[in-house]
Short mmCIF file of C-alpha atoms in Angstrom, two decimals:
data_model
loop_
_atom_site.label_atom_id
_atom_site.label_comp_id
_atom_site.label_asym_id
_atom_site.label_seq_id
_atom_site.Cartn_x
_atom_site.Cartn_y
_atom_site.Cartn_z
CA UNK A 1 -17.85 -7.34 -28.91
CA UNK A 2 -16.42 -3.51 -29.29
CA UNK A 3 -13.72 -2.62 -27.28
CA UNK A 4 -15.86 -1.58 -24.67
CA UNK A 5 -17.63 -4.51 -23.82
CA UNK A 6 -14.08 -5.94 -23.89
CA UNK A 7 -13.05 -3.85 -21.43
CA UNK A 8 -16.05 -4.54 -18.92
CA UNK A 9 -15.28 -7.98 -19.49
CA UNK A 10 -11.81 -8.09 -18.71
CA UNK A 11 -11.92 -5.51 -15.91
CA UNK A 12 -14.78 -7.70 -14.41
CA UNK A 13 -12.68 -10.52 -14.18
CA UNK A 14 -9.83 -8.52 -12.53
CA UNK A 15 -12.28 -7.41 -9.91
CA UNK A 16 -13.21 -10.70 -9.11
CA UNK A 17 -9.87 -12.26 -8.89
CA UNK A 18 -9.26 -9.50 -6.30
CA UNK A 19 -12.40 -9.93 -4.77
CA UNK A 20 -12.55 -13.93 -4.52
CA UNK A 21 -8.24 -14.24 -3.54
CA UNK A 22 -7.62 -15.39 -0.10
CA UNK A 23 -4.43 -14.93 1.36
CA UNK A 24 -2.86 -17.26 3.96
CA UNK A 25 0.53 -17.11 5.66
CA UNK A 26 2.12 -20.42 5.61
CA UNK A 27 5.42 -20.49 5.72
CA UNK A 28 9.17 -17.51 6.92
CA UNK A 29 12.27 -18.54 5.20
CA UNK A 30 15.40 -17.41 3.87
CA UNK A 31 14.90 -14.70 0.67
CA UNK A 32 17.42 -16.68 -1.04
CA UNK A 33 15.27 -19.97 -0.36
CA UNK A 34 11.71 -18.82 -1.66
CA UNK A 35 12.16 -15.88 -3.42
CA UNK A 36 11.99 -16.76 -7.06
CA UNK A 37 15.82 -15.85 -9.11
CA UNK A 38 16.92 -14.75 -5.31
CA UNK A 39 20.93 -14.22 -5.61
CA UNK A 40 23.62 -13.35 -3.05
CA UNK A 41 24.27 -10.27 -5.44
CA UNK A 42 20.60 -8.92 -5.69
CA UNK A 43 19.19 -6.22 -3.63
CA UNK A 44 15.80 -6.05 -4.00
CA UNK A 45 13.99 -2.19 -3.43
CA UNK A 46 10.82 -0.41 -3.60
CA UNK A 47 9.02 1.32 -6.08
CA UNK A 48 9.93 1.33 -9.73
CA UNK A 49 13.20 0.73 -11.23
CA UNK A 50 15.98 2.59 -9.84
CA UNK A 51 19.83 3.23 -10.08
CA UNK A 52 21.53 2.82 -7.03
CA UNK A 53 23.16 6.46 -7.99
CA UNK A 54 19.36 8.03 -8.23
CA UNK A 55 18.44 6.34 -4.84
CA UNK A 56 17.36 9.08 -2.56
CA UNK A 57 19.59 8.91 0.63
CA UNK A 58 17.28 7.37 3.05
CA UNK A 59 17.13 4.04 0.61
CA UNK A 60 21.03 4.33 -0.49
CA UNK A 61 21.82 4.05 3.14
CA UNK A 62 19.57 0.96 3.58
CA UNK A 63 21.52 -0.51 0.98
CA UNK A 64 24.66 0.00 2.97
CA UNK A 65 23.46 -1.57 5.96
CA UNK A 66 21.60 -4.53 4.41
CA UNK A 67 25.25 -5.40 2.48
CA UNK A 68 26.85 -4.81 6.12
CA UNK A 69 24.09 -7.05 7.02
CA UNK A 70 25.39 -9.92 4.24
CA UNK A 71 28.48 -9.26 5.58
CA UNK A 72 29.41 -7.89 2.35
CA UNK A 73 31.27 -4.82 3.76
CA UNK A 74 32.74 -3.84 6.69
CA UNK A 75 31.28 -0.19 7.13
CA UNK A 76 29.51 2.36 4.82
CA UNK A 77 32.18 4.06 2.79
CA UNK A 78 32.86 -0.03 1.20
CA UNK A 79 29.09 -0.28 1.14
CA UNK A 80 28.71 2.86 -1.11
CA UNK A 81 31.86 1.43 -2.87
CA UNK A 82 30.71 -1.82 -3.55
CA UNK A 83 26.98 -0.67 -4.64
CA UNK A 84 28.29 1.76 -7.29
CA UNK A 85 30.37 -1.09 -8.67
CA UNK A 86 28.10 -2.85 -10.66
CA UNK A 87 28.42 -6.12 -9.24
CA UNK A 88 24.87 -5.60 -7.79
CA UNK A 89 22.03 -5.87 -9.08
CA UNK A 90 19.06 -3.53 -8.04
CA UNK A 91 15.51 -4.89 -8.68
CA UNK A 92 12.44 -3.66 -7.74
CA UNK A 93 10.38 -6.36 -5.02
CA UNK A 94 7.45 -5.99 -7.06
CA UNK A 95 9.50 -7.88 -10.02
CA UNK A 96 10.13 -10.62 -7.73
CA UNK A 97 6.71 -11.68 -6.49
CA UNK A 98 7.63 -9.31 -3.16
CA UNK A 99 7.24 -5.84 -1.16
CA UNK A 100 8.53 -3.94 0.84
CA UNK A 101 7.65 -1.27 3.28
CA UNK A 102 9.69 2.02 3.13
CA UNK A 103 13.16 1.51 1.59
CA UNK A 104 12.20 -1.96 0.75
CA UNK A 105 15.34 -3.39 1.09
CA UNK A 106 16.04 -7.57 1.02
CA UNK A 107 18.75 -9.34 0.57
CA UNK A 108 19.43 -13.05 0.42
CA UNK A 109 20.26 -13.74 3.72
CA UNK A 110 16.72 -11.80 5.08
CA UNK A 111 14.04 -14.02 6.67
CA UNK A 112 11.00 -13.04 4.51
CA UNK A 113 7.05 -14.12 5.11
CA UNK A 114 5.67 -16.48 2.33
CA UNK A 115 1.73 -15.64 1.90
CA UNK A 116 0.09 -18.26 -0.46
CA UNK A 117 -2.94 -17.35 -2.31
CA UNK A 118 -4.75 -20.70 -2.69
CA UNK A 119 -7.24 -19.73 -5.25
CA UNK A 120 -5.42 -18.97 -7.71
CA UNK A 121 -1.76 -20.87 -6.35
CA UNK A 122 0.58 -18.11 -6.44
CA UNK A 123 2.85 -17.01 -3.64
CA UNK A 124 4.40 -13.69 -2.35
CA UNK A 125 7.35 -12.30 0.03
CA UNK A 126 7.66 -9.64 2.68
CA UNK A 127 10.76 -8.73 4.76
CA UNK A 128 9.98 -8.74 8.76
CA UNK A 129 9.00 -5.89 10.45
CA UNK A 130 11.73 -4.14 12.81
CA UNK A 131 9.51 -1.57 14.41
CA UNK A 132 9.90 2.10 14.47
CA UNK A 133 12.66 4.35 15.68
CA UNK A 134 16.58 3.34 14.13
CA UNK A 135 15.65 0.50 11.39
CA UNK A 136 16.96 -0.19 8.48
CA UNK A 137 14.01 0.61 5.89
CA UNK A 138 13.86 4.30 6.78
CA UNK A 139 17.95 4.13 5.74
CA UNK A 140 19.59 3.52 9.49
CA UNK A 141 22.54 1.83 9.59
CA UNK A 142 24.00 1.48 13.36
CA UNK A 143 24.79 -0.96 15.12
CA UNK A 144 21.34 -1.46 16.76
CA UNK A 145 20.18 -2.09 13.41
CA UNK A 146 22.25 -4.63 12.44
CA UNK A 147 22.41 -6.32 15.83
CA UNK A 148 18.53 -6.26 15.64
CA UNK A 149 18.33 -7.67 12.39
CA UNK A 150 20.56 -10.47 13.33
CA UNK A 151 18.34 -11.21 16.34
CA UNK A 152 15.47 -11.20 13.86
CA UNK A 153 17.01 -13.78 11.54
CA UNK A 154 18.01 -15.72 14.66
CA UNK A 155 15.23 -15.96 16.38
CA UNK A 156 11.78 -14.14 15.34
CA UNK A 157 11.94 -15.91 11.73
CA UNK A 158 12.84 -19.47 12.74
CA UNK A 159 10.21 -18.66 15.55
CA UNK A 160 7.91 -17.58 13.31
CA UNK A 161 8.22 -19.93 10.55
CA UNK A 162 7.38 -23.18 13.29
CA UNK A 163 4.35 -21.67 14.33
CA UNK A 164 2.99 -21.23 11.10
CA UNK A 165 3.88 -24.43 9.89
CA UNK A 166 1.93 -25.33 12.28
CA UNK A 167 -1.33 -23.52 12.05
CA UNK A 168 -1.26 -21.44 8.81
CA UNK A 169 -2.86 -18.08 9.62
CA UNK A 170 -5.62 -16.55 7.15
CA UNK A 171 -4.16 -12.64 6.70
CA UNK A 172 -7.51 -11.58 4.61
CA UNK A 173 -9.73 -12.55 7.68
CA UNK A 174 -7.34 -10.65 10.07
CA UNK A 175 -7.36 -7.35 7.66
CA UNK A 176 -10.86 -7.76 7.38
CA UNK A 177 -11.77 -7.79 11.54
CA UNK A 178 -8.79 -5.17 12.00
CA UNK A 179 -10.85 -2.91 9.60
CA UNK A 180 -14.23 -3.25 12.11
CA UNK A 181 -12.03 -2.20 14.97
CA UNK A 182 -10.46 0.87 13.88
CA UNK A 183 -7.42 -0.14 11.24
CA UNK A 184 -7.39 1.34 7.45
CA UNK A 185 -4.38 -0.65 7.30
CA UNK A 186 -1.81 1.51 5.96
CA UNK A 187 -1.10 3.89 8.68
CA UNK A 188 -3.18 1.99 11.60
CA UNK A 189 -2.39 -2.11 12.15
CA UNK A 190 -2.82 -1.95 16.12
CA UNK A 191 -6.54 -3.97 15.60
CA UNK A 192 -4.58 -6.23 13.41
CA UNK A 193 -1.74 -6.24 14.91
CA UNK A 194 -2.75 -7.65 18.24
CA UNK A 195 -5.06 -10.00 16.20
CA UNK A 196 -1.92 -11.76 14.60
CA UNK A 197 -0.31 -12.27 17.87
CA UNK A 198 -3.81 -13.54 19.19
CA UNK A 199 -3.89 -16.09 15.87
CA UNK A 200 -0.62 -17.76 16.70
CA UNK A 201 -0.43 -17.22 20.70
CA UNK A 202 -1.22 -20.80 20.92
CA UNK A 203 1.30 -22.47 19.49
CA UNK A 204 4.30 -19.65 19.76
CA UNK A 205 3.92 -19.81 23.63
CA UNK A 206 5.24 -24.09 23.43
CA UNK A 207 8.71 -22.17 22.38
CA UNK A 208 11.15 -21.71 24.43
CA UNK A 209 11.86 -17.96 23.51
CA UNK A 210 8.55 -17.08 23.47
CA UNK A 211 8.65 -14.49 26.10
CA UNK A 212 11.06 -12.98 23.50
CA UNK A 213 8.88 -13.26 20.43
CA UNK A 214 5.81 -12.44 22.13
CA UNK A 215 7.07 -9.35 23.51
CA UNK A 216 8.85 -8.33 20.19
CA UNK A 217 5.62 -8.55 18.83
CA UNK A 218 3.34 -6.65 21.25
CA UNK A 219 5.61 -4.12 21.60
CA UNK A 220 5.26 -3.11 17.57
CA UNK A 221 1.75 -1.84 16.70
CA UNK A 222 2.67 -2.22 12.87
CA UNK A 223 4.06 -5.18 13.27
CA UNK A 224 0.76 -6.37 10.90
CA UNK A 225 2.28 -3.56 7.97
CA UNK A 226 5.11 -6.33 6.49
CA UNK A 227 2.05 -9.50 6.42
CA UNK A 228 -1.34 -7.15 5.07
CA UNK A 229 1.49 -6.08 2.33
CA UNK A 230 2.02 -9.48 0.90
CA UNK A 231 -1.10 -10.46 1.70
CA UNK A 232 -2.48 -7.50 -0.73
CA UNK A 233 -0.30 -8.72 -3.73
CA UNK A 234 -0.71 -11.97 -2.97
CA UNK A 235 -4.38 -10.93 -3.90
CA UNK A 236 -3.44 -8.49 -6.97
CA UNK A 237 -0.67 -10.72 -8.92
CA UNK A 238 -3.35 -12.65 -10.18
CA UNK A 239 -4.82 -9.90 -11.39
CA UNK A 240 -2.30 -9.07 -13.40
CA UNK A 241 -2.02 -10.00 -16.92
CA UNK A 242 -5.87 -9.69 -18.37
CA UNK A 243 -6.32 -8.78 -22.15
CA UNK A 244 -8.07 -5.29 -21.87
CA UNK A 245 -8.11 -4.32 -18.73
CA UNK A 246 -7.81 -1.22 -17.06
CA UNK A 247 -7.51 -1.62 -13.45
CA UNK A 248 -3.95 -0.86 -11.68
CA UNK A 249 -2.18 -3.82 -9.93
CA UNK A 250 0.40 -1.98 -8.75
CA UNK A 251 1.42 0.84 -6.83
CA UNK A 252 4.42 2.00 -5.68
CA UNK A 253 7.41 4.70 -4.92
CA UNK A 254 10.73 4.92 -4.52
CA UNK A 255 10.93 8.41 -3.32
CA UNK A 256 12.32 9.65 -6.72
CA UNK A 257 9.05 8.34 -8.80
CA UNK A 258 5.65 6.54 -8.49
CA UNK A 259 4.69 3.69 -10.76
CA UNK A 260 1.47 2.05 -11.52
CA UNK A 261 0.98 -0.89 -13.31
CA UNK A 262 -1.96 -1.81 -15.15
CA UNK A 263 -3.80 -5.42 -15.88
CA UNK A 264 -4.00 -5.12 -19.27
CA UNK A 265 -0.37 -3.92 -20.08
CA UNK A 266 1.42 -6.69 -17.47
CA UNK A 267 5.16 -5.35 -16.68
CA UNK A 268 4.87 -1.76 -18.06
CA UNK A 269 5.45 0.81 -15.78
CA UNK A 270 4.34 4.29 -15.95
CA UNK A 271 5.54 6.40 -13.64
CA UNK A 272 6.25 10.40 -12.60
CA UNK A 273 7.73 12.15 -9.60
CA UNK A 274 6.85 10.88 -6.22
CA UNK A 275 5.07 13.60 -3.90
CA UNK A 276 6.62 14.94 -0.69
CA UNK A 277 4.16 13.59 1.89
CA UNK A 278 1.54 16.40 2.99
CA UNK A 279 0.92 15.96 6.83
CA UNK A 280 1.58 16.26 10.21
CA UNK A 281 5.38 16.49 11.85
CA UNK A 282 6.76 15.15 14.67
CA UNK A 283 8.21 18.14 16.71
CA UNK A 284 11.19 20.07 15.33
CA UNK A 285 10.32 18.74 11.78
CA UNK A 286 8.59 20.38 8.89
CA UNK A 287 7.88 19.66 5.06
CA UNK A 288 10.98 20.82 4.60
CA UNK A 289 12.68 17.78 6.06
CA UNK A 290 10.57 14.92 3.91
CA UNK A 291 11.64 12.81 1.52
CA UNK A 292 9.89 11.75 -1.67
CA UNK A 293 7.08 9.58 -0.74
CA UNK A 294 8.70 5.85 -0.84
CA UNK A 295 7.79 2.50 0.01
CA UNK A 296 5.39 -0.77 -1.62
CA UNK A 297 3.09 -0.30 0.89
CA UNK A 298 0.49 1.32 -1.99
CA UNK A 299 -0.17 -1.77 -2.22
CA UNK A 300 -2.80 -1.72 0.36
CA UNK A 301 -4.45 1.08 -1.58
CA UNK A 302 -3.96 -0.75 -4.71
CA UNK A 303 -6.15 -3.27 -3.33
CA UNK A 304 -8.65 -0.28 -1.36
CA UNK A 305 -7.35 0.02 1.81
CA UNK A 306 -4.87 2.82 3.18
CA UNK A 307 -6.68 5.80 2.29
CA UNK A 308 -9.34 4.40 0.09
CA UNK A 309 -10.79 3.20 3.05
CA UNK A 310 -9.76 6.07 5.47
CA UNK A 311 -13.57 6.25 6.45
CA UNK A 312 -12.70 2.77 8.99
CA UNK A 313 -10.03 4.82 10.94
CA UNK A 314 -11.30 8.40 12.30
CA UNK A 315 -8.15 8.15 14.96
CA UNK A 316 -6.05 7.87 11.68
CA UNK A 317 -6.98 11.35 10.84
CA UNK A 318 -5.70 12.97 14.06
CA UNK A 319 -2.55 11.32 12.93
CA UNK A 320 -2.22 12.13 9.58
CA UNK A 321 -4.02 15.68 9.94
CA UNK A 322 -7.84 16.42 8.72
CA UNK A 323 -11.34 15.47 10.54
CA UNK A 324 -13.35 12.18 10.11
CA UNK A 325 -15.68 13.94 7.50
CA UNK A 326 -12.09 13.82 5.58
CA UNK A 327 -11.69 10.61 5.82
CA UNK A 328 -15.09 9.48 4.68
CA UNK A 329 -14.31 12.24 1.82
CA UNK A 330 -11.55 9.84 0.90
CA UNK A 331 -13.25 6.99 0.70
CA UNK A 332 -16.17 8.48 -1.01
CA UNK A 333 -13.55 9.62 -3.73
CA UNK A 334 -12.00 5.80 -4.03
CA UNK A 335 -15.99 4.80 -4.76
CA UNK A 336 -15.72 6.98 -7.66
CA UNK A 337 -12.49 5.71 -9.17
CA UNK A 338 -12.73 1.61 -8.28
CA UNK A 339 -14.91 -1.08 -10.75
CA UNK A 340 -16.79 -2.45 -7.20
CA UNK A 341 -16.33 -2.99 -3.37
CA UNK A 342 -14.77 -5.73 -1.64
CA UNK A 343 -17.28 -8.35 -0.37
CA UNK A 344 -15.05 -9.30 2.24
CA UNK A 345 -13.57 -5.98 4.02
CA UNK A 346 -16.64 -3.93 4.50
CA UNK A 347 -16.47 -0.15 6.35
CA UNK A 348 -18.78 0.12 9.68
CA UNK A 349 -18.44 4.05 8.56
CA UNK A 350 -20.00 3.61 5.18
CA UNK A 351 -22.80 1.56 6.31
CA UNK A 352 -20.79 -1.36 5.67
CA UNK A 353 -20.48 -0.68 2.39
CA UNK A 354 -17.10 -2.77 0.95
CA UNK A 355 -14.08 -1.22 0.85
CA UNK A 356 -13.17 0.84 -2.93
CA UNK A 357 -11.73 -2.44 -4.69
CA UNK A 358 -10.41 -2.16 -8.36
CA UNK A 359 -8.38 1.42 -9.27
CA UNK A 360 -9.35 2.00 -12.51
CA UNK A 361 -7.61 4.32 -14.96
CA UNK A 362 -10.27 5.35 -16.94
CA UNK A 363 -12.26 6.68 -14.03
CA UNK A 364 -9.14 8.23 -12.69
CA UNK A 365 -8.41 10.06 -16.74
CA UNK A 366 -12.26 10.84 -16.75
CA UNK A 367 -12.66 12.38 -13.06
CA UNK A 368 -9.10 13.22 -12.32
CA UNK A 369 -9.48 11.99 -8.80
CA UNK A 370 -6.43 10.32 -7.31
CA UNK A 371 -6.25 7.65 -4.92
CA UNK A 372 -5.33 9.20 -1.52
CA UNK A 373 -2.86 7.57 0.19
CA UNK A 374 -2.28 7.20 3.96
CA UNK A 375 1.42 7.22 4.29
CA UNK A 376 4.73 7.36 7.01
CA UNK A 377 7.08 10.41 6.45
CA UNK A 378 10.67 10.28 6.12
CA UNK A 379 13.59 12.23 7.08
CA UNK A 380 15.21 12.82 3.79
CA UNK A 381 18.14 12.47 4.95
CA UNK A 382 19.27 8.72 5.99
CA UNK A 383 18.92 7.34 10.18
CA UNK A 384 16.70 9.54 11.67
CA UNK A 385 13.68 7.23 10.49
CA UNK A 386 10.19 8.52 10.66
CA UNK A 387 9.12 12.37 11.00
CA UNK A 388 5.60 12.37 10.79
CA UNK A 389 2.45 10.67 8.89
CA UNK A 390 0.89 11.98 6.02
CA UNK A 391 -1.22 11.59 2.76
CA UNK A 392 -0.01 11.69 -0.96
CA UNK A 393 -1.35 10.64 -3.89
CA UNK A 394 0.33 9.01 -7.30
CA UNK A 395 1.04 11.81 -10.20
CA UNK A 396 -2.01 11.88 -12.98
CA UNK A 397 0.70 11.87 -15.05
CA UNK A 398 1.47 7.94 -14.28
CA UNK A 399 -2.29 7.58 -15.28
CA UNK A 400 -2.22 9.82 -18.53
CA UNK A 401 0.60 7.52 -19.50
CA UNK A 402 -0.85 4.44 -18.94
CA UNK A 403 -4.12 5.30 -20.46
CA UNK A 404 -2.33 7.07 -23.58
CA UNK A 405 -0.12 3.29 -23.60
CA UNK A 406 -3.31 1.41 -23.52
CA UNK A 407 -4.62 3.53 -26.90
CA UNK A 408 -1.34 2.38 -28.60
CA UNK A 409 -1.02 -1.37 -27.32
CA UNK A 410 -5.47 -1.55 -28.26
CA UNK A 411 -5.41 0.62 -31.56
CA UNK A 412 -7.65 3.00 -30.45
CA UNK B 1 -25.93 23.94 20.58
CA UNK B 2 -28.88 25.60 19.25
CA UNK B 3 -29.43 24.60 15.57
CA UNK B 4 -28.71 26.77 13.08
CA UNK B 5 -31.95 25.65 11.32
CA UNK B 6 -34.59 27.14 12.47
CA UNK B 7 -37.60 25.72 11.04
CA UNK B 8 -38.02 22.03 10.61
CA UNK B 9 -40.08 22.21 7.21
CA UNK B 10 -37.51 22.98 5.29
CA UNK B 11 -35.86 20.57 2.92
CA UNK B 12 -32.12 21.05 1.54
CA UNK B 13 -30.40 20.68 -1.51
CA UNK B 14 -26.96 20.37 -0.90
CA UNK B 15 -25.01 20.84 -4.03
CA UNK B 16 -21.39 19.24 -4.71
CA UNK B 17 -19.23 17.90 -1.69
CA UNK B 18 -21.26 15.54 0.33
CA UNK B 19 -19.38 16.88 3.25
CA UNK B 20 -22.33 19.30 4.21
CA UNK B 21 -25.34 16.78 4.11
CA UNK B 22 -24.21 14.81 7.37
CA UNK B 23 -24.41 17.92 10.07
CA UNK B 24 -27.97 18.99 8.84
CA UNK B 25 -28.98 15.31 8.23
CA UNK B 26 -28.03 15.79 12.20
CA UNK B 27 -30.50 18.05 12.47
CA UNK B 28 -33.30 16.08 11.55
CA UNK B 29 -34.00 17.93 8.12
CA UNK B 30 -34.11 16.21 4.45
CA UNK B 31 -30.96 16.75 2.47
CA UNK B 32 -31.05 15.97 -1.52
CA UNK B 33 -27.48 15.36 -2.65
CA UNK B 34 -26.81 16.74 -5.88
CA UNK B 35 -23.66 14.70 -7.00
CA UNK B 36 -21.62 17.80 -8.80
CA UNK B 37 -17.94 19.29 -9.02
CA UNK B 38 -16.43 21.37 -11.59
CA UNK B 39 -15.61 20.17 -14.74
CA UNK B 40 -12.42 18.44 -15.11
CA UNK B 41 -9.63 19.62 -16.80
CA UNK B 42 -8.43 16.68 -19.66
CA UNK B 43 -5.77 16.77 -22.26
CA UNK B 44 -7.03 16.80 -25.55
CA UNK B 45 -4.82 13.12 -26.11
CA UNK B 46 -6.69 12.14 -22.95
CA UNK B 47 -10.20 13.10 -23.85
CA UNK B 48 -10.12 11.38 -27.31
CA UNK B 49 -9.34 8.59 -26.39
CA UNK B 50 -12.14 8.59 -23.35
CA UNK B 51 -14.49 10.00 -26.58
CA UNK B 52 -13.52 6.74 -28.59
CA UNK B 53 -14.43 4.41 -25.58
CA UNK B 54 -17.77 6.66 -24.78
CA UNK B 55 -16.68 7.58 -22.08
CA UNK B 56 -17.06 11.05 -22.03
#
């Protein structure tokens, strides 16, 4: 076989390991307790590798809080201190099996989701969602934030974790019906959203704090973001790790740089500087204000949803600024960059065509076409939380360098 | 809105962004997509190696 046959070969069996995945939520526990190497002294963030002293504020300041959280420090300044000191260590979710939305931030003590992937027996982990507003993973620190986070590991994960245990809850089919009714999941989870709470209504109203739950729930039209996430990688580690292959498993930013990984290469990352956001602002904010695009939520485009499949949520544009014709323009563009199309998440918009399943860095080199990328905005500097939606899209240069790696590690 | 198009005999080629077939598909009239866009700009590193796996 010459290399490319090899590289069909290899690229078709990453496809259908993405393709054929299922992804079920089973189980909310302690990071510490599922989280594989999970240590008191390990913060785990999004996006590449990063030095806590690079960290753009937003993300520094969620690593304050979250070692407030731990009970690590007693206020910011000893926070900061501590951080800086070397007796943490920063790793990137992605490293761990994990993701997380925005800052990314988990620590030990967080409750995290546990999504199984049954075909193929691996596991992954997702921090709970807070909401919108003051919350930790767009860097604020209060005491809202804390308090709420408490309340969360109190009550919404134990809460959580019985109901599932009870009835395990299949994410893929939810992402899949949420996508008929409106959701690209990336930006827009209020289809899925409400079809979560409908999957495990049953059993979470026998609690006694169900009101509680139920109501936390409801009230958070993302609340889907922090299970499609881990439900995505749970579908992409497996991916990972295929002689020859060129299609990306991961991507993600940290608001400094973006970094892909590809199949074929397993733990490499090539990165380059992670885009400002280009959108629309809530009022009294401009471009100006943005951070660097951050956040593992790319992994919903990684796996063709997000932007790739912007043609399933025309209210999505309104948000994120363009016209429906854009959107199907986006996915149109992901067609021309993936191996296939999903057989189980299929656009009403595109004739119900599959969603754009399988980034591929050759067609990205050859065409130059990036994956779009339906994205929140953050104030750049850390608290004030979310100022707008938005799309970016990864640098080529992460591509060029992956593709110029792949000549090297292949001998071409 | 009155149509743009007046007569209904005529058939389209719409050449590049696909953007522009839907409205006159709208109209009733055949559009023939020509898939184009400009030629991409590659570094020379880049394009070999694409030339060594055919791809370009």
């Amino acid at each position: 076989m010459d290399i490319s046959e090899e590289i069909e070969k290899a690229n078709r069996k990453a496809f259908d390991i993405m393709n054929r995945g299922k992804a079920v939520l089973t189980d909310f526990d302690f990071a510490r307790k599922v989280i594989p190497g999970m240590k008191e002294n390990i913060i785990l963030h999004a996006g590449p590798p990063i030095d806590y002293a690079d960290m753009i504020d937003p993300m520094k300041a969620a690593v304050q809080g979250a070692l407030m959280f731990e009970g690590k420090a007693e206020n910011l300044e000893e926070a900061d201190k501590l951080a800086r000191s070397g007796e943490i260590e920063f790793k990137p979710c992605h490293e761990v099996s994990s993701v997380g939305p925005m800052a990314g931030i988990t620590t030990a003590s967080m409750f995290v989701a546990v999504v199984e992937n049954p075909e193929f027996g691996n596991r992954t982990f997702c921090n709970l969602h807070e909401g919108r507003g003051k919350i930790l993973r767009f860097g604020a620190t209060g005491k809202e934030v804390l308090d709420r986070l408490n309340w969360m590991n109190e009550n919404l994960g134990p809460a959580l974790k019985e109901v599932v245990k009870k009835k395990p809850v299949d994410l893929k089919s939810i992402a899949a019906e949420g996508v008929q009714m409106g959701d690209e999941l990336h930006q827009r989870y209020r289809a899925s959203s409400l079809l979560f709470l409908s999957s495990i209504s049953e059993n979470l109203l026998e609690l006694p704090n169900a009101k509680e739950i139920f109501k936390f729930i409801a009230d958070r039209e993302q609340f889907f973001l922090n299970l499609a996430m881990p439900a995505m990688k749970a579908l992409a580690d497996p991916a990972d790790g295929i002689k020859y292959s060129t299609i990306v498993t991961r991507m993600t930013r940290n608001g400094v740089s973006f970094g892909i990984q590809v199949s074929g290469m397993k733990g490499k990352w090539f990165t380059g500087k992670a885009e400002v956001p280009i959108g629309l602002y809530f009022t009294g904010f401009s471009q100006k204000d943005a951070a660097g695009d951050f956040g593992d939520s790319a992994i919903m485009e990684t796996l063709g949803l997000g932007g790739l499949s912007s043609a399933a949520a025309p209210a999505v544009t309104r948000f994120v600024g363009g016209s429906p014709k854009d959107a199907i323009h986006a996915t149109e563009q992901g067609y021309k960059i993936t191996y296939g199309q999903s057989k189980d998440i299929l656009l009403p918009a595109m004739d119900f065509q599959g969603a754009p399943l399988g980034i591929d860095i050759l067609k990205v080199n050859e065409t130059n076409i990036l994956p779009s990328i339906n994205t929140g905005i953050a104030h750049k500097k850390a608290g004030i939380g979310q100022i707008g939606g938005g799309i970016s899209h990864p640098p080529l240069k992460a591509f060029n360098d992956a593709l110029r790696e792949y000549a090297e590690v292949y001998g071409l | 809105m009155r149509s743009v198009v007046e007569s209904k005999k005529l058939k389209v080629f719409n050449i590049g962004t696909s953007w522009f077939v839907r409205p006159i598909e709208d109209q009733g009239l055949e559009v023939y997509n020509i898939d184009w866009s400009p030629p991409v700009k590659i570094d020379k590193d880049i394009l070999s190696i694409l030339k060594k796996l055919g791809r370009k």
